[in-house]
Amino acid sequence: MADQKADAGESLLRTPLHDRHVAAGARIVPFAGYSMPVQYPTGILAEHLWTRSQAGLFDVSHMGQAALAGPDHETTARALETLVPADIVGLKPGQQRYTQLLTDDGGILDDLMVSRPLAEEEQGHLYLVVNAGTKEGDYAHIAARLPANVQLIRGDDRALVALQGPAAEAVMRDKGCAASELVFMRTGWFDLDGARAHISRSGYTGEDGFEISVKADEAPGMWDFLLTDERVKPIGLGARDSLRLEAGLCLYGHDIDTTTSPVEAGLTWSIQKRRREEGGFPGAERIRRELAEGPSRVRVGIALEGRAPAREGAAITTPEGEGVGVVTSGGFGPSVERPVAMGYVKPEVAEIGTPLHCVVRGRPLAGLVAPLPFTPARFKR
């Protein structure tokens, strides 16, 4: 998906849309080994609010796309189930599921999306989308653990964009794309401006929307095509992060990593009943124990008073100053008009409404444990 151009002495990769971002006046920053747009001239605040009210277009081509190919669905799904805790065998054709690659002791190596194709001729394949910064390790980890009759096929020749926001469905419909009829976490192949696109109804902002995979050389044309709709504007990584924080979604390397389990992270909803009962995935003993007895720490949301945000690494204390946790993501939420944070705390202080402080440069910022997400999710279920 990325060419191998270097940026002024740095070995940064570029997505197929890099020139579009530069031409639009985006501020480009290094991110996960890529030159990526962090914001456009209108700024992060305007981009955030535009996505919540209209439709934002995100270049996420730095993410890793790959396929697993085996002789039939059950063979391929059972091979992946040895690495993740989700029920992959039970995926229906055209269905997508969120899960995690796990370490042997139940820590999270990465989180990923898994899709089962709809078409009969593609059964035995599973499509994967993994994080940019971890994809090389993910691919090596997965490939080394597959049986001989299942292969990992990298999708480096593809680009990925996300169209997110309340107007996204209408935009796709008005562009003549039948993907507008998908419901949340469903996927398929569709025609979009003459390109054959693999599209899912999903996203990372808490808004309704679509993730669209096309061949890398078709991405610039599709980007331009979608931007001809006045409801669509390009959005950078800065707004993407504030949108996902308000949506209460984990960012790998910050809110989840190899030290956190899916139970601690509040991701138990992604472990279906059959897997909880049968086990058979890395760290199953720890995860089943935490499900039964509760984990030693839990991820919570914290709504702060005032205007000052708490950043990653800030200590979380009781009002009396007892240390009870640490912030993993924090910032100002433009939609909720207040600073918000996520972090891990002891279970005894995790109840909604519990007063806590986030300590920034020695100054305690008062807040309350708040339900996640901070803004209502607007997925089309």
PDB file of C-alpha atoms in Angstrom, residues 99 156 172 213 219 222 249 285 314 337 344 347:
ATOM      1  CA  THR A  99     -10.374  -9.313  18.311  1.00  0.00           C
ATOM      2  CA  ASP A 156       0.762  -4.289   0.599  1.00  0.00           C
ATOM      3  CA  MET A 172     -22.186   6.514  -0.354  1.00  0.00           C
ATOM      4  CA  SER A 213     -10.029  -0.938   0.631  1.00  0.00           C
ATOM      5  CA  ALA A 219      -6.834   5.288  -4.182  1.00  0.00           C
ATOM      6  CA  MET A 222     -11.389   7.396  -5.256  1.00  0.00           C
ATOM      7  CA  LEU A 249     -11.960   3.116  21.950  1.00  0.00           C
ATOM      8  CA  GLU A 285      -6.087 -19.586  31.845  1.00  0.00           C
ATOM      9  CA  ALA A 314      -0.403  11.161  34.461  1.00  0.00           C
ATOM     10  CA  GLU A 337     -16.569  20.432  25.569  1.00  0.00           C
ATOM     11  CA  TYR A 344      -6.361   1.917  34.502  1.00  0.00           C
ATOM     12  CA  PRO A 347     -11.369  -2.006  40.791  1.00  0.00           C
TER      13      PRO A 347
END
